Amino acid sequence: MWYLVVVIFASWPAYLIRFSVGGVPSTLIEVMILAGIVWFFIKNGSRGFKIFHQALPDNFLYPIGLFFGASVLAVLVAPDFWPALGLWRAYFFEPMLLFFILISEIKTPEQVEAIINATAISVLVVSAVAIFQRFTYFGVPYPWAGPNEFRVTCFFEYPNALALFLVPFLALFAGRLAIGSSYGFDPGSDLNTGSGHLSVSGSSSRSRWLLAIASICGTMALVFSKSEGGIFALAIALIFLAAIYL
């Protein structure tokens, strides 16, 4: 199960692989998340719900329930029910399933590091293709390959989609690198009772090198995409991190 979680985080661009299952549109990443949920309940049986509840701090339970309930209500009152249901599945239901898998499976700081490293590999692959496009003009769709304006797209349909993929991860990597190794993990912490102290664990030297390389390549790909909104968003995130850690 844990290996499937790591594979999911290393395969984020797989959401571009679209197909239909029984007439229902889906993506490869959605199938992987659903497979993870099915395997979780096969492994744990009826105890799966109890594990979810125990892993979730009590002070998170009601806000998450209200948020999920509001999303369901929005679908029920939407004028176009089926399109709304599809968006709800992709943006609310499946991310929440993935969240429950994570809080149930992550037990150690090393597992957190493995997930972030898997994401960095995903960013590296996307960035490498984008950088390759910048110098070869290969595979860039019209109109982004025009003589007056050239913007890389990688696997995506347009440059801003590439920026939407890269910027959240680049901000995450910057925060992880800013934390460094000055923070620790107290296994005696109890989030439900508030006792003990749980802090973010610093990453290993190998992980920091991976994140640094992924950040450099991802930033290059973002610049080559010429997405002004993406570049501005990343700048704001870096300023925010600088205000916290400097």
PDB file of C-alpha atoms in Angstrom:
ATOM      1  CA  MET A   1       0.000   0.000   0.000  1.00  0.00           C
ATOM      2  CA  TRP A   2       2.748   2.424   0.947  1.00  0.00           C
ATOM      3  CA  TYR A   3       4.544   1.833  -2.353  1.00  0.00           C
ATOM      4  CA  LEU A   4       1.361   2.673  -4.253  1.00  0.00           C
ATOM      5  CA  VAL A   5       1.182   6.003  -2.387  1.00  0.00           C
ATOM      6  CA  VAL A   6       4.747   6.810  -3.431  1.00  0.00           C
ATOM      7  CA  VAL A   7       3.988   5.838  -7.041  1.00  0.00           C
ATOM      8  CA  ILE A   8       0.956   8.157  -7.049  1.00  0.00           C
ATOM      9  CA  PHE A   9       3.082  11.107  -5.926  1.00  0.00           C
ATOM     10  CA  ALA A  10       5.710  10.299  -8.542  1.00  0.00           C
ATOM     11  CA  SER A  11       3.068  10.115 -11.276  1.00  0.00           C
ATOM     12  CA  TRP A  12       1.133  13.382 -11.003  1.00  0.00           C
ATOM     13  CA  PRO A  13       1.247  14.096 -14.776  1.00  0.00           C
ATOM     14  CA  ALA A  14      -0.689  10.849 -15.240  1.00  0.00           C
ATOM     15  CA  TYR A  15      -3.876  12.866 -14.758  1.00  0.00           C
ATOM     16  CA  LEU A  16      -3.363  13.885 -18.391  1.00  0.00           C
ATOM     17  CA  ILE A  17      -3.979  10.272 -19.456  1.00  0.00           C
ATOM     18  CA  ARG A  18      -7.758  10.276 -19.900  1.00  0.00           C
ATOM     19  CA  PHE A  19     -10.156   7.473 -20.792  1.00  0.00           C
ATOM     20  CA  SER A  20     -13.659   6.235 -19.981  1.00  0.00           C
ATOM     21  CA  VAL A  21     -14.648   3.381 -17.692  1.00  0.00           C
ATOM     22  CA  GLY A  22     -18.181   2.232 -18.397  1.00  0.00           C
ATOM     23  CA  GLY A  23     -18.900   5.546 -20.065  1.00  0.00           C
ATOM     24  CA  VAL A  24     -17.607   7.533 -17.064  1.00  0.00           C
ATOM     25  CA  PRO A  25     -14.650   9.824 -17.906  1.00  0.00           C
ATOM     26  CA  SER A  26     -11.607   9.154 -15.757  1.00  0.00           C
ATOM     27  CA  THR A  27      -7.838   9.584 -15.609  1.00  0.00           C
ATOM     28  CA  LEU A  28      -5.001   7.250 -14.717  1.00  0.00           C
ATOM     29  CA  ILE A  29      -4.251   9.108 -11.470  1.00  0.00           C
ATOM     30  CA  GLU A  30      -7.898   8.776 -10.405  1.00  0.00           C
ATOM     31  CA  VAL A  31      -7.793   5.036 -11.015  1.00  0.00           C
ATOM     32  CA  MET A  32      -4.605   4.787  -8.936  1.00  0.00           C
ATOM     33  CA  ILE A  33      -6.211   6.663  -6.020  1.00  0.00           C
ATOM     34  CA  LEU A  34      -9.329   4.492  -6.155  1.00  0.00           C
ATOM     35  CA  ALA A  35      -7.137   1.383  -6.338  1.00  0.00           C
ATOM     36  CA  GLY A  36      -5.375   2.585  -3.197  1.00  0.00           C
ATOM     37  CA  ILE A  37      -8.688   2.953  -1.348  1.00  0.00           C
ATOM     38  CA  VAL A  38      -9.872  -0.488  -2.472  1.00  0.00           C
ATOM     39  CA  TRP A  39      -6.592  -2.102  -1.405  1.00  0.00           C
ATOM     40  CA  PHE A  40      -6.731  -0.269   1.950  1.00  0.00           C
ATOM     41  CA  PHE A  41     -10.138  -1.787   2.749  1.00  0.00           C
ATOM     42  CA  ILE A  42      -9.127  -5.207   1.437  1.00  0.00           C
ATOM     43  CA  LYS A  43      -6.174  -5.116   3.815  1.00  0.00           C
ATOM     44  CA  ASN A  44      -8.034  -3.696   6.821  1.00  0.00           C
ATOM     45  CA  GLY A  45     -11.635  -4.735   6.257  1.00  0.00           C
ATOM     46  CA  SER A  46     -14.241  -2.982   8.387  1.00  0.00           C
ATOM     47  CA  ARG A  47     -11.416  -1.639  10.598  1.00  0.00           C
ATOM     48  CA  GLY A  48     -10.599   0.798   7.788  1.00  0.00           C
ATOM     49  CA  PHE A  49     -13.145   3.376   8.987  1.00  0.00           C
ATOM     50  CA  LYS A  50     -11.848   3.111  12.549  1.00  0.00           C
ATOM     51  CA  ILE A  51      -8.281   3.598  11.337  1.00  0.00           C
ATOM     52  CA  PHE A  52      -9.352   6.715   9.430  1.00  0.00           C
ATOM     53  CA  HIS A  53     -11.059   8.117  12.523  1.00  0.00           C
ATOM     54  CA  GLN A  54      -8.136   7.358  14.824  1.00  0.00           C
ATOM     55  CA  ALA A  55      -5.632   8.909  12.427  1.00  0.00           C
ATOM     56  CA  LEU A  56      -7.639  12.128  12.108  1.00  0.00           C
ATOM     57  CA  PRO A  57      -7.307  14.618  14.986  1.00  0.00           C
ATOM     58  CA  ASP A  58     -10.668  15.392  16.595  1.00  0.00           C
ATOM     59  CA  ASN A  59     -10.324  19.123  15.995  1.00  0.00           C
ATOM     60  CA  PHE A  60     -10.053  18.427  12.243  1.00  0.00           C
ATOM     61  CA  LEU A  61     -13.057  16.118  12.025  1.00  0.00           C
ATOM     62  CA  TYR A  62     -15.883  18.662  12.124  1.00  0.00           C
ATOM     63  CA  PRO A  63     -14.326  21.263   9.775  1.00  0.00           C
ATOM     64  CA  ILE A  64     -13.611  18.531   7.230  1.00  0.00           C
ATOM     65  CA  GLY A  65     -17.143  17.199   7.609  1.00  0.00           C
ATOM     66  CA  LEU A  66     -18.627  20.667   7.086  1.00  0.00           C
ATOM     67  CA  PHE A  67     -16.412  21.278   4.065  1.00  0.00           C
ATOM     68  CA  PHE A  68     -17.351  17.947   2.518  1.00  0.00           C
ATOM     69  CA  GLY A  69     -21.038  18.494   3.260  1.00  0.00           C
ATOM     70  CA  ALA A  70     -20.936  21.919   1.612  1.00  0.00           C
ATOM     71  CA  SER A  71     -19.365  20.404  -1.497  1.00  0.00           C
ATOM     72  CA  VAL A  72     -22.131  17.781  -1.705  1.00  0.00           C
ATOM     73  CA  LEU A  73     -24.794  20.472  -1.280  1.00  0.00           C
ATOM     74  CA  ALA A  74     -23.204  22.510  -4.071  1.00  0.00           C
ATOM     75  CA  VAL A  75     -23.516  19.516  -6.404  1.00  0.00           C
ATOM     76  CA  LEU A  76     -27.158  18.922  -5.480  1.00  0.00           C
ATOM     77  CA  VAL A  77     -28.169  22.523  -6.234  1.00  0.00           C
ATOM     78  CA  ALA A  78     -26.021  22.886  -9.371  1.00  0.00           C
ATOM     79  CA  PRO A  79     -28.037  23.603 -12.546  1.00  0.00           C
ATOM     80  CA  ASP A  80     -25.961  21.034 -14.488  1.00  0.00           C
ATOM     81  CA  PHE A  81     -25.875  18.048 -12.166  1.00  0.00           C
ATOM     82  CA  TRP A  82     -23.686  15.589 -14.087  1.00  0.00           C
ATOM     83  CA  PRO A  83     -20.868  18.027 -14.973  1.00  0.00           C
ATOM     84  CA  ALA A  84     -20.963  19.258 -11.365  1.00  0.00           C
ATOM     85  CA  LEU A  85     -20.741  15.681 -10.111  1.00  0.00           C
ATOM     86  CA  GLY A  86     -17.697  15.068 -12.299  1.00  0.00           C
ATOM     87  CA  LEU A  87     -15.960  18.165 -10.941  1.00  0.00           C
ATOM     88  CA  TRP A  88     -16.898  17.188  -7.380  1.00  0.00           C
ATOM     89  CA  ARG A  89     -15.397  13.750  -7.854  1.00  0.00           C
ATOM     90  CA  ALA A  90     -12.128  15.149  -9.232  1.00  0.00           C
ATOM     91  CA  TYR A  91     -11.676  18.155  -6.922  1.00  0.00           C
ATOM     92  CA  PHE A  92     -13.312  17.060  -3.653  1.00  0.00           C
ATOM     93  CA  PHE A  93     -14.042  13.346  -3.330  1.00  0.00           C
ATOM     94  CA  GLU A  94     -10.847  11.826  -4.703  1.00  0.00           C
ATOM     95  CA  PRO A  95      -8.485  14.336  -3.012  1.00  0.00           C
ATOM     96  CA  MET A  96     -10.247  13.574   0.272  1.00  0.00           C
ATOM     97  CA  LEU A  97      -9.767   9.853  -0.328  1.00  0.00           C
ATOM     98  CA  LEU A  98      -6.076  10.478  -0.927  1.00  0.00           C
ATOM     99  CA  PHE A  99      -5.929  12.574   2.256  1.00  0.00           C
ATOM    100  CA  PHE A 100      -7.401   9.706   4.279  1.00  0.00           C
ATOM    101  CA  ILE A 101      -4.889   7.273   2.768  1.00  0.00           C
ATOM    102  CA  LEU A 102      -2.031   9.590   3.708  1.00  0.00           C
ATOM    103  CA  ILE A 103      -3.038  10.189   7.318  1.00  0.00           C
ATOM    104  CA  SER A 104      -3.590   6.452   7.749  1.00  0.00           C
ATOM    105  CA  GLU A 105      -0.337   5.313   6.153  1.00  0.00           C
ATOM    106  CA  ILE A 106       2.199   8.002   7.097  1.00  0.00           C
ATOM    107  CA  LYS A 107       3.830   7.094  10.399  1.00  0.00           C
ATOM    108  CA  THR A 108       7.366   8.468  10.227  1.00  0.00           C
ATOM    109  CA  PRO A 109       9.238  11.560   8.955  1.00  0.00           C
ATOM    110  CA  GLU A 110      11.052   9.282   6.509  1.00  0.00           C
ATOM    111  CA  GLN A 111       7.746   8.515   4.821  1.00  0.00           C
ATOM    112  CA  VAL A 112       7.005  12.239   4.485  1.00  0.00           C
ATOM    113  CA  GLU A 113      10.420  12.687   2.908  1.00  0.00           C
ATOM    114  CA  ALA A 114       9.786   9.792   0.505  1.00  0.00           C
ATOM    115  CA  ILE A 115       6.535  11.387  -0.684  1.00  0.00           C
ATOM    116  CA  ILE A 116       8.171  14.774  -1.245  1.00  0.00           C
ATOM    117  CA  ASN A 117      11.074  13.118  -3.073  1.00  0.00           C
ATOM    118  CA  ALA A 118       8.622  11.232  -5.298  1.00  0.00           C
ATOM    119  CA  THR A 119       6.942  14.534  -6.124  1.00  0.00           C
ATOM    120  CA  ALA A 120      10.353  16.041  -6.908  1.00  0.00           C
ATOM    121  CA  ILE A 121      10.996  13.256  -9.412  1.00  0.00           C
ATOM    122  CA  SER A 122       7.670  14.058 -11.070  1.00  0.00           C
ATOM    123  CA  VAL A 123       8.636  17.746 -11.294  1.00  0.00           C
ATOM    124  CA  LEU A 124      12.070  16.842 -12.660  1.00  0.00           C
ATOM    125  CA  VAL A 125      10.573  14.792 -15.483  1.00  0.00           C
ATOM    126  CA  VAL A 126       8.135  17.536 -16.458  1.00  0.00           C
ATOM    127  CA  SER A 127      10.824  20.224 -16.226  1.00  0.00           C
ATOM    128  CA  ALA A 128      13.318  18.215 -18.271  1.00  0.00           C
ATOM    129  CA  VAL A 129      10.804  17.858 -21.105  1.00  0.00           C
ATOM    130  CA  ALA A 130       9.991  21.582 -20.966  1.00  0.00           C
ATOM    131  CA  ILE A 131      13.674  22.562 -21.037  1.00  0.00           C
ATOM    132  CA  PHE A 132      14.225  20.162 -23.935  1.00  0.00           C
ATOM    133  CA  GLN A 133      11.382  21.876 -25.791  1.00  0.00           C
ATOM    134  CA  ARG A 134      12.926  25.282 -25.213  1.00  0.00           C
ATOM    135  CA  PHE A 135      16.094  24.364 -27.080  1.00  0.00           C
ATOM    136  CA  THR A 136      14.657  22.003 -29.702  1.00  0.00           C
ATOM    137  CA  TYR A 137      11.177  23.472 -30.374  1.00  0.00           C
ATOM    138  CA  PHE A 138       9.942  19.878 -30.313  1.00  0.00           C
ATOM    139  CA  GLY A 139       6.314  19.077 -29.543  1.00  0.00           C
ATOM    140  CA  VAL A 140       5.101  22.599 -28.750  1.00  0.00           C
ATOM    141  CA  PRO A 141       1.534  23.015 -30.080  1.00  0.00           C
ATOM    142  CA  TYR A 142       0.227  25.964 -32.051  1.00  0.00           C
ATOM    143  CA  PRO A 143       0.020  28.883 -31.264  1.00  0.00           C
ATOM    144  CA  TRP A 144       2.768  28.626 -28.648  1.00  0.00           C
ATOM    145  CA  ALA A 145       5.426  27.754 -31.225  1.00  0.00           C
ATOM    146  CA  GLY A 146       4.848  30.838 -33.358  1.00  0.00           C
ATOM    147  CA  PRO A 147       7.701  33.012 -34.634  1.00  0.00           C
ATOM    148  CA  ASN A 148       6.702  35.976 -32.447  1.00  0.00           C
ATOM    149  CA  GLU A 149       6.141  34.067 -29.224  1.00  0.00           C
ATOM    150  CA  PHE A 150       7.557  30.743 -28.086  1.00  0.00           C
ATOM    151  CA  ARG A 151       6.337  29.230 -24.818  1.00  0.00           C
ATOM    152  CA  VAL A 152       7.012  25.697 -23.644  1.00  0.00           C
ATOM    153  CA  THR A 153       4.094  23.468 -22.658  1.00  0.00           C
ATOM    154  CA  CYS A 154       5.671  20.074 -21.836  1.00  0.00           C
ATOM    155  CA  PHE A 155       2.868  17.467 -21.854  1.00  0.00           C
ATOM    156  CA  PHE A 156       0.203  20.116 -21.285  1.00  0.00           C
ATOM    157  CA  GLU A 157      -2.078  21.843 -23.766  1.00  0.00           C
ATOM    158  CA  TYR A 158      -0.974  25.382 -22.942  1.00  0.00           C
ATOM    159  CA  PRO A 159       1.833  27.132 -20.981  1.00  0.00           C
ATOM    160  CA  ASN A 160      -0.284  28.269 -18.032  1.00  0.00           C
ATOM    161  CA  ALA A 161      -1.255  24.651 -17.361  1.00  0.00           C
ATOM    162  CA  LEU A 162       2.437  23.860 -16.996  1.00  0.00           C
ATOM    163  CA  ALA A 163       2.759  26.744 -14.519  1.00  0.00           C
ATOM    164  CA  LEU A 164      -0.281  25.528 -12.568  1.00  0.00           C
ATOM    165  CA  PHE A 165       1.452  22.167 -12.190  1.00  0.00           C
ATOM    166  CA  LEU A 166       4.879  23.515 -11.222  1.00  0.00           C
ATOM    167  CA  VAL A 167       4.235  26.459  -8.897  1.00  0.00           C
ATOM    168  CA  PRO A 168       2.619  24.657  -5.919  1.00  0.00           C
ATOM    169  CA  PHE A 169       5.388  22.063  -5.890  1.00  0.00           C
ATOM    170  CA  LEU A 170       8.148  24.667  -6.242  1.00  0.00           C
ATOM    171  CA  ALA A 171       6.706  26.534  -3.255  1.00  0.00           C
ATOM    172  CA  LEU A 172       6.606  23.255  -1.313  1.00  0.00           C
ATOM    173  CA  PHE A 173      10.233  22.491  -2.158  1.00  0.00           C
ATOM    174  CA  ALA A 174      11.315  26.006  -1.166  1.00  0.00           C
ATOM    175  CA  GLY A 175       9.633  25.595   2.200  1.00  0.00           C
ATOM    176  CA  ARG A 176      11.212  22.189   2.697  1.00  0.00           C
ATOM    177  CA  LEU A 177      14.660  23.527   1.873  1.00  0.00           C
ATOM    178  CA  ALA A 178      14.098  26.503   4.177  1.00  0.00           C
ATOM    179  CA  ILE A 179      13.317  24.161   7.052  1.00  0.00           C
ATOM    180  CA  GLY A 180      16.608  22.358   6.478  1.00  0.00           C
ATOM    181  CA  SER A 181      17.503  20.046   9.326  1.00  0.00           C
ATOM    182  CA  SER A 182      16.789  22.336  12.261  1.00  0.00           C
ATOM    183  CA  TYR A 183      13.429  20.786  13.084  1.00  0.00           C
ATOM    184  CA  GLY A 184      12.773  17.491  14.765  1.00  0.00           C
ATOM    185  CA  PHE A 185      10.096  14.874  15.259  1.00  0.00           C
ATOM    186  CA  ASP A 186       8.790  13.846  18.639  1.00  0.00           C
ATOM    187  CA  PRO A 187       7.178  10.407  18.394  1.00  0.00           C
ATOM    188  CA  GLY A 188       5.490  10.982  21.742  1.00  0.00           C
ATOM    189  CA  SER A 189       3.225  13.646  20.298  1.00  0.00           C
ATOM    190  CA  ASP A 190      -0.523  13.235  20.467  1.00  0.00           C
ATOM    191  CA  LEU A 191      -2.437  15.481  18.078  1.00  0.00           C
ATOM    192  CA  ASN A 192      -5.792  14.481  19.521  1.00  0.00           C
ATOM    193  CA  THR A 193      -5.016  15.536  23.084  1.00  0.00           C
ATOM    194  CA  GLY A 194      -2.554  18.282  22.265  1.00  0.00           C
ATOM    195  CA  SER A 195       0.177  16.722  24.406  1.00  0.00           C
ATOM    196  CA  GLY A 196       3.756  16.502  23.277  1.00  0.00           C
ATOM    197  CA  HIS A 197       5.133  18.367  20.318  1.00  0.00           C
ATOM    198  CA  LEU A 198       5.015  17.453  16.652  1.00  0.00           C
ATOM    199  CA  SER A 199       7.220  19.450  14.327  1.00  0.00           C
ATOM    200  CA  VAL A 200       8.373  19.109  10.767  1.00  0.00           C
ATOM    201  CA  SER A 201      11.376  16.885  10.329  1.00  0.00           C
ATOM    202  CA  GLY A 202      14.278  18.161   8.308  1.00  0.00           C
ATOM    203  CA  SER A 203      15.255  16.388   5.114  1.00  0.00           C
ATOM    204  CA  SER A 204      18.400  14.361   4.518  1.00  0.00           C
ATOM    205  CA  SER A 205      21.327  15.663   2.502  1.00  0.00           C
ATOM    206  CA  ARG A 206      20.417  13.493  -0.489  1.00  0.00           C
ATOM    207  CA  SER A 207      16.836  14.702  -0.365  1.00  0.00           C
ATOM    208  CA  ARG A 208      17.915  18.349  -0.186  1.00  0.00           C
ATOM    209  CA  TRP A 209      20.067  17.894  -3.289  1.00  0.00           C
ATOM    210  CA  LEU A 210      17.116  16.328  -5.122  1.00  0.00           C
ATOM    211  CA  LEU A 211      14.797  19.150  -4.086  1.00  0.00           C
ATOM    212  CA  ALA A 212      17.374  21.776  -5.055  1.00  0.00           C
ATOM    213  CA  ILE A 213      17.861  20.288  -8.531  1.00  0.00           C
ATOM    214  CA  ALA A 214      14.098  19.911  -9.011  1.00  0.00           C
ATOM    215  CA  SER A 215      13.605  23.525  -7.890  1.00  0.00           C
ATOM    216  CA  ILE A 216      16.218  24.865 -10.314  1.00  0.00           C
ATOM    217  CA  CYS A 217      14.875  22.866 -13.254  1.00  0.00           C
ATOM    218  CA  GLY A 218      11.277  23.651 -12.350  1.00  0.00           C
ATOM    219  CA  THR A 219      12.021  27.364 -12.133  1.00  0.00           C
ATOM    220  CA  MET A 220      13.720  27.261 -15.537  1.00  0.00           C
ATOM    221  CA  ALA A 221      10.681  25.509 -17.026  1.00  0.00           C
ATOM    222  CA  LEU A 222       8.390  28.088 -15.414  1.00  0.00           C
ATOM    223  CA  VAL A 223      10.410  30.955 -16.887  1.00  0.00           C
ATOM    224  CA  PHE A 224      10.401  29.288 -20.308  1.00  0.00           C
ATOM    225  CA  SER A 225       6.608  28.955 -20.095  1.00  0.00           C
ATOM    226  CA  LYS A 226       6.415  32.769 -19.791  1.00  0.00           C
ATOM    227  CA  SER A 227       3.434  32.423 -17.467  1.00  0.00           C
ATOM    228  CA  GLU A 228       3.293  35.807 -15.762  1.00  0.00           C
ATOM    229  CA  GLY A 229       0.679  34.626 -13.265  1.00  0.00           C
ATOM    230  CA  GLY A 230       2.745  31.572 -12.340  1.00  0.00           C
ATOM    231  CA  ILE A 231       5.944  33.555 -11.924  1.00  0.00           C
ATOM    232  CA  PHE A 232       4.122  36.158  -9.806  1.00  0.00           C
ATOM    233  CA  ALA A 233       2.544  33.456  -7.605  1.00  0.00           C
ATOM    234  CA  LEU A 234       5.908  31.787  -7.007  1.00  0.00           C
ATOM    235  CA  ALA A 235       7.481  35.151  -6.161  1.00  0.00           C
ATOM    236  CA  ILE A 236       4.771  35.834  -3.571  1.00  0.00           C
ATOM    237  CA  ALA A 237       5.283  32.367  -2.058  1.00  0.00           C
ATOM    238  CA  LEU A 238       9.045  32.928  -1.801  1.00  0.00           C
ATOM    239  CA  ILE A 239       8.542  36.333  -0.194  1.00  0.00           C
ATOM    240  CA  PHE A 240       6.187  34.765   2.325  1.00  0.00           C
ATOM    241  CA  LEU A 241       8.723  32.029   3.136  1.00  0.00           C
ATOM    242  CA  ALA A 242      11.517  34.590   3.444  1.00  0.00           C
ATOM    243  CA  ALA A 243       9.426  36.583   5.924  1.00  0.00           C
ATOM    244  CA  ILE A 244       9.013  33.427   8.059  1.00  0.00           C
ATOM    245  CA  TYR A 245      12.498  31.919   7.953  1.00  0.00           C
ATOM    246  CA  LEU A 246      14.841  34.906   7.529  1.00  0.00           C
TER     247      LEU A 246
END
